[in-house]
Amino acid sequence: MKKAVDDEATGHSQLTMQVVEHVRSLIAKGEVHPGDRLPPERELARKLKISRSSLRAGIGFLSAMGVLKSRHGAGTFVSSGPPALDSSSLSVLGALHGFLPWQMFEARIVLEASIAALAAERATDEHIAELAEEVAEMYAALADPREYLIHDVRFHRTIARASGNPILGALMETITADLYRHRSKTVQNTQDLKESAEMHREIYRAIRSHNPTQARLTMEQHLKLASDAQKLELDQEDVTHSAGAVPEKSAPTSHQQNP
Amino acid sequence: MKKAVDDEATGHSQLTMQVVEHVRSLIAKGEVHPGDRLPPERELARKLKISRSSLRAGIGFLSAMGVLKSRHGAGTFVSSGPPALDSSSLSVLGALHGFLPWQMFEARIVLEASIAALAAERATDEHIAELAEEVAEMYAALADPREYLIHDVRFHRTIARASGNPILGALMETITADLYRHRSKTVQNTQDLKESAEMHREIYRAIRSHNPTQARLTMEQHLKLASDAQKLELDQEDVTHSAGAVPEKSAPTSHQQNP
DNA sequence: GAGTAACACGAGGTAATACCAGTTGGCCGC
DNA sequence: GCGGCCAACTGGTATTACCTCGTGTTACTC
């Protein structure tokens, strides 16, 4: 009997897919939930009647796309949190096809603007209340950039949830996860944070009044500013790293992170 | 209150990442191009001073995200064609988090509409000429659904290229690839195709006249219709497959995503 | 001589096994 | 009772052997 759900020319071997199918059904049947630990590899391999190597191939596949996470010595766990592809997906794909930073930013803006518009249409009172809370916390954390960032992220995630479309949310997570890798080193000054908080408040208001157009616009505006700030960081990093390798204002044509 | 903002300890083992890095640099340095064949596993393993198992873990990782494709007996190849994540990524992720078909369609509409808008801003004369050609071929293939589909896909891909943002293009490819899996069985009748061709022509005209708003609107309109048609197919498939198992319960768990 | 069938070699796929390296928690000694 | 140590888990890596599939070559047939 072949359940072969997904043949396709992808070339993934059958056993690997069998593992994927099994894990999928485990979750679909509610036997394991996000955050749960899977049975140990040796045991699972015995149960599936395959070797541990093959099982590991399947587990590798799933963790490559962010569905599973293995912790050495502890076990293999189902990812919790918002759905998202593995952060390195885009990064590697980008290295292949030469994605440029501005394209990354633009993709994020496009996605989040549309998400904000959807959220303005569909947000429930609970969502709006959550957003209000996060905005408040942002104002309260103006002096603590690390704390601010937490609520910043939560704000955007809440909007994604309010949009009612987890797929768009997942794509957003995938992109931002890649973007945040460069960040978190340099912290913004209080000045910038205040400005940022105000923009978040505007976005919140647009969503609260269920005005998609306004939500889209303010979100675009917000992210454009944020992007510019981050681009500066990137350039500085570049200068710091290459230390005179390339003169200023070098062609941004090869800006991918490259050790 | 926990400081949840994911640590994103991806958990990918070092050796796996070493392989990823190596392949990445191979491509970055232009030593291999899309479509090329990589050295055999045994040889690569020797060169990287790691075991074949570990190498295979890395290769599995890369092919899981659609960067490499292994063909049994032939070798391992770098993916060619437009950049895209592996089609099964979204499929598996969707199975886990319960993505619904309409969300898939909506995500596609959002993406392609934005892409069309960008394309209207940036399309070069060459792009526009290509689009014109594809539209013409669509009209010429009204009687041959299979041929029509080819040019349909090409039309959308050309727009993605014209948008100047390969990242958005990759996301689009990822979603549509998943969507097309259900399709291609049932072919549309000539009636529908004619209508479809006309809409493509309208999109083309909006892009040619560099009118982003119009391009976005017509693209949205087009995809909305296409989605409706495909939803019907899906429903029929459902009925066919489950044969009266669950008649109308197409949405078991409305969009929940966070426990 | 042209076409085709069989073969051999090289590639990835799977398996079995041993051992390495973090995690965890219970047990023992102070 | 408390703290540190050790043992039994866990996943991670390495080694080896063998299977299956592609592909190019060779040899046989017509």
Short mmCIF file of N, CA, C and O in Angstrom, two decimals, chain B residues 64-120:
data_model
loop_
_atom_site.label_atom_id
_atom_site.label_comp_id
_atom_site.label_asym_id
_atom_site.label_seq_id
_atom_site.Cartn_x
_atom_site.Cartn_y
_atom_site.Cartn_z
N ALA B 64 16.14 19.82 1.18
CA ALA B 64 14.86 20.03 1.84
C ALA B 64 14.34 21.43 1.57
O ALA B 64 13.15 21.66 1.56
N MET B 65 15.25 22.36 1.35
CA MET B 65 14.78 23.71 1.08
C MET B 65 14.90 24.04 -0.40
O MET B 65 14.86 25.19 -0.80
N GLY B 66 15.06 23.01 -1.21
CA GLY B 66 14.96 23.21 -2.64
C GLY B 66 16.20 23.76 -3.32
O GLY B 66 16.15 24.16 -4.47
N VAL B 67 17.32 23.77 -2.63
CA VAL B 67 18.54 24.29 -3.24
C VAL B 67 19.25 23.21 -4.04
O VAL B 67 19.81 23.46 -5.09
N LEU B 68 19.23 21.99 -3.53
CA LEU B 68 19.84 20.86 -4.24
C LEU B 68 18.76 19.83 -4.58
O LEU B 68 17.72 19.78 -3.95
N LYS B 69 19.08 19.03 -5.56
CA LYS B 69 18.19 17.91 -5.91
C LYS B 69 19.07 16.71 -6.18
O LYS B 69 19.96 16.77 -7.02
N SER B 70 18.83 15.62 -5.48
CA SER B 70 19.62 14.42 -5.70
C SER B 70 18.85 13.46 -6.61
O SER B 70 17.67 13.21 -6.40
N ARG B 71 19.54 12.94 -7.59
CA ARG B 71 18.91 11.95 -8.46
C ARG B 71 19.65 10.64 -8.32
O ARG B 71 20.84 10.55 -8.66
N HIS B 72 18.93 9.66 -7.84
CA HIS B 72 19.52 8.36 -7.56
C HIS B 72 20.26 7.83 -8.79
O HIS B 72 19.69 7.71 -9.85
N GLY B 73 21.50 7.50 -8.59
CA GLY B 73 22.28 6.92 -9.67
C GLY B 73 22.93 7.94 -10.57
O GLY B 73 23.84 7.61 -11.33
N ALA B 74 22.49 9.17 -10.50
CA ALA B 74 23.03 10.19 -11.41
C ALA B 74 23.95 11.16 -10.69
O ALA B 74 25.06 11.43 -11.15
N GLY B 75 23.51 11.69 -9.57
CA GLY B 75 24.32 12.65 -8.85
C GLY B 75 23.46 13.68 -8.14
O GLY B 75 22.25 13.57 -8.11
N THR B 76 24.12 14.66 -7.56
CA THR B 76 23.42 15.73 -6.86
C THR B 76 23.58 17.02 -7.64
O THR B 76 24.70 17.37 -8.03
N PHE B 77 22.49 17.72 -7.86
CA PHE B 77 22.51 18.88 -8.74
C PHE B 77 22.02 20.12 -8.02
O PHE B 77 21.21 20.05 -7.11
N VAL B 78 22.54 21.25 -8.47
CA VAL B 78 22.04 22.53 -7.97
C VAL B 78 20.76 22.85 -8.71
O VAL B 78 20.70 22.72 -9.93
N SER B 79 19.75 23.26 -7.97
CA SER B 79 18.46 23.55 -8.60
C SER B 79 18.59 24.66 -9.62
O SER B 79 19.30 25.64 -9.40
N SER B 80 17.89 24.49 -10.71
CA SER B 80 17.85 25.56 -11.71
C SER B 80 16.45 26.16 -11.69
O SER B 80 15.64 25.84 -10.84
N GLY B 81 16.18 27.00 -12.63
CA GLY B 81 14.87 27.60 -12.69
C GLY B 81 14.73 28.73 -11.69
O GLY B 81 15.69 29.08 -11.00
N PRO B 82 13.54 29.30 -11.62
CA PRO B 82 13.33 30.42 -10.71
C PRO B 82 13.53 29.99 -9.27
O PRO B 82 13.24 28.84 -8.92
N PRO B 83 14.06 30.88 -8.46
CA PRO B 83 14.27 30.53 -7.06
C PRO B 83 12.95 30.22 -6.38
O PRO B 83 11.95 30.88 -6.62
N ALA B 84 12.96 29.19 -5.57
CA ALA B 84 11.76 28.84 -4.82
C ALA B 84 12.14 27.87 -3.73
O ALA B 84 13.07 27.08 -3.88
N LEU B 85 11.41 27.94 -2.63
CA LEU B 85 11.62 26.95 -1.58
C LEU B 85 11.00 25.64 -2.05
O LEU B 85 10.17 25.63 -2.95
N ASP B 86 11.37 24.59 -1.44
CA ASP B 86 10.82 23.31 -1.83
C ASP B 86 9.31 23.32 -1.65
O ASP B 86 8.79 23.85 -0.68
N SER B 87 8.64 22.73 -2.62
CA SER B 87 7.18 22.82 -2.60
C SER B 87 6.59 22.15 -1.37
O SER B 87 5.55 22.57 -0.87
N SER B 88 7.25 21.14 -0.87
CA SER B 88 6.65 20.43 0.25
C SER B 88 6.79 21.21 1.55
O SER B 88 6.13 20.87 2.54
N SER B 89 7.62 22.25 1.56
CA SER B 89 7.78 23.03 2.78
C SER B 89 6.42 23.51 3.27
O SER B 89 5.99 23.17 4.38
N LEU B 90 5.77 24.28 2.45
CA LEU B 90 4.49 24.84 2.85
C LEU B 90 3.48 23.74 3.10
O LEU B 90 2.67 23.82 4.02
N SER B 91 3.56 22.70 2.29
CA SER B 91 2.60 21.62 2.43
C SER B 91 2.68 20.99 3.82
O SER B 91 1.68 20.81 4.50
N VAL B 92 3.90 20.67 4.24
CA VAL B 92 4.07 20.05 5.55
C VAL B 92 3.74 21.04 6.66
O VAL B 92 3.02 20.73 7.60
N LEU B 93 4.28 22.25 6.50
CA LEU B 93 4.00 23.27 7.51
C LEU B 93 2.50 23.47 7.63
O LEU B 93 1.96 23.64 8.73
N GLY B 94 1.84 23.45 6.49
CA GLY B 94 0.40 23.63 6.48
C GLY B 94 -0.32 22.51 7.19
O GLY B 94 -1.26 22.74 7.95
N ALA B 95 0.15 21.30 6.95
CA ALA B 95 -0.49 20.16 7.59
C ALA B 95 -0.36 20.29 9.10
O ALA B 95 -1.26 19.92 9.85
N LEU B 96 0.77 20.82 9.53
CA LEU B 96 1.00 20.95 10.97
C LEU B 96 0.11 22.00 11.60
O LEU B 96 -0.48 21.77 12.64
N HIS B 97 0.05 23.14 10.98
CA HIS B 97 -0.66 24.24 11.61
C HIS B 97 -2.06 24.43 11.06
O HIS B 97 -2.73 25.41 11.37
N GLY B 98 -2.48 23.50 10.23
CA GLY B 98 -3.85 23.56 9.75
C GLY B 98 -4.15 24.71 8.83
O GLY B 98 -5.13 25.42 9.03
N PHE B 99 -3.29 24.90 7.84
CA PHE B 99 -3.59 25.93 6.85
C PHE B 99 -4.83 25.50 6.06
O PHE B 99 -4.99 24.34 5.74
N LEU B 100 -5.64 26.47 5.75
CA LEU B 100 -6.84 26.17 4.98
C LEU B 100 -6.66 26.63 3.54
O LEU B 100 -5.93 27.58 3.28
N PRO B 101 -7.37 25.95 2.63
CA PRO B 101 -7.22 26.31 1.21
C PRO B 101 -7.46 27.78 0.93
O PRO B 101 -6.70 28.40 0.19
N TRP B 102 -8.47 28.33 1.50
CA TRP B 102 -8.76 29.73 1.17
C TRP B 102 -7.62 30.64 1.62
O TRP B 102 -7.36 31.68 1.03
N GLN B 103 -6.93 30.22 2.68
CA GLN B 103 -5.80 31.05 3.13
C GLN B 103 -4.67 30.97 2.12
O GLN B 103 -3.96 31.94 1.87
N MET B 104 -4.51 29.80 1.56
CA MET B 104 -3.51 29.63 0.52
C MET B 104 -3.81 30.56 -0.65
O MET B 104 -2.94 31.27 -1.16
N PHE B 105 -5.06 30.52 -1.09
CA PHE B 105 -5.43 31.36 -2.22
C PHE B 105 -5.24 32.83 -1.88
O PHE B 105 -4.70 33.60 -2.68
N GLU B 106 -5.64 33.20 -0.70
CA GLU B 106 -5.52 34.60 -0.31
C GLU B 106 -4.07 35.03 -0.29
O GLU B 106 -3.72 36.12 -0.77
N ALA B 107 -3.22 34.17 0.24
CA ALA B 107 -1.80 34.50 0.29
C ALA B 107 -1.27 34.72 -1.13
O ALA B 107 -0.50 35.66 -1.39
N ARG B 108 -1.72 33.87 -2.02
CA ARG B 108 -1.25 34.01 -3.39
C ARG B 108 -1.73 35.33 -3.99
O ARG B 108 -0.98 36.05 -4.64
N ILE B 109 -2.97 35.65 -3.73
CA ILE B 109 -3.51 36.89 -4.27
C ILE B 109 -2.74 38.09 -3.74
O ILE B 109 -2.32 38.97 -4.49
N VAL B 110 -2.53 38.10 -2.45
CA VAL B 110 -1.81 39.22 -1.84
C VAL B 110 -0.44 39.37 -2.47
O VAL B 110 -0.01 40.46 -2.85
N LEU B 111 0.26 38.24 -2.60
CA LEU B 111 1.61 38.30 -3.13
C LEU B 111 1.62 38.76 -4.59
O LEU B 111 2.33 39.71 -4.96
N GLU B 112 0.84 38.09 -5.38
CA GLU B 112 0.90 38.39 -6.81
C GLU B 112 0.38 39.79 -7.13
O GLU B 112 0.86 40.44 -8.07
N ALA B 113 -0.59 40.23 -6.36
CA ALA B 113 -1.09 41.58 -6.59
C ALA B 113 0.02 42.60 -6.34
O ALA B 113 0.24 43.51 -7.15
N SER B 114 0.74 42.42 -5.26
CA SER B 114 1.83 43.34 -4.96
C SER B 114 2.93 43.22 -6.00
O SER B 114 3.53 44.22 -6.41
N ILE B 115 3.19 42.00 -6.42
CA ILE B 115 4.21 41.80 -7.44
C ILE B 115 3.82 42.51 -8.73
O ILE B 115 4.64 43.17 -9.37
N ALA B 116 2.56 42.39 -9.08
CA ALA B 116 2.09 43.04 -10.30
C ALA B 116 2.25 44.55 -10.19
O ALA B 116 2.66 45.21 -11.16
N ALA B 117 1.94 45.09 -9.02
CA ALA B 117 2.09 46.53 -8.83
C ALA B 117 3.54 46.95 -9.02
O ALA B 117 3.85 47.93 -9.71
N LEU B 118 4.44 46.19 -8.41
CA LEU B 118 5.86 46.51 -8.56
C LEU B 118 6.29 46.38 -10.02
O LEU B 118 7.06 47.21 -10.53
N ALA B 119 5.77 45.35 -10.67
CA ALA B 119 6.13 45.14 -12.07
C ALA B 119 5.68 46.32 -12.92
O ALA B 119 6.39 46.75 -13.84
N ALA B 120 4.52 46.85 -12.61
CA ALA B 120 4.02 47.99 -13.38
C ALA B 120 4.96 49.18 -13.23
O ALA B 120 5.11 49.98 -14.15
#
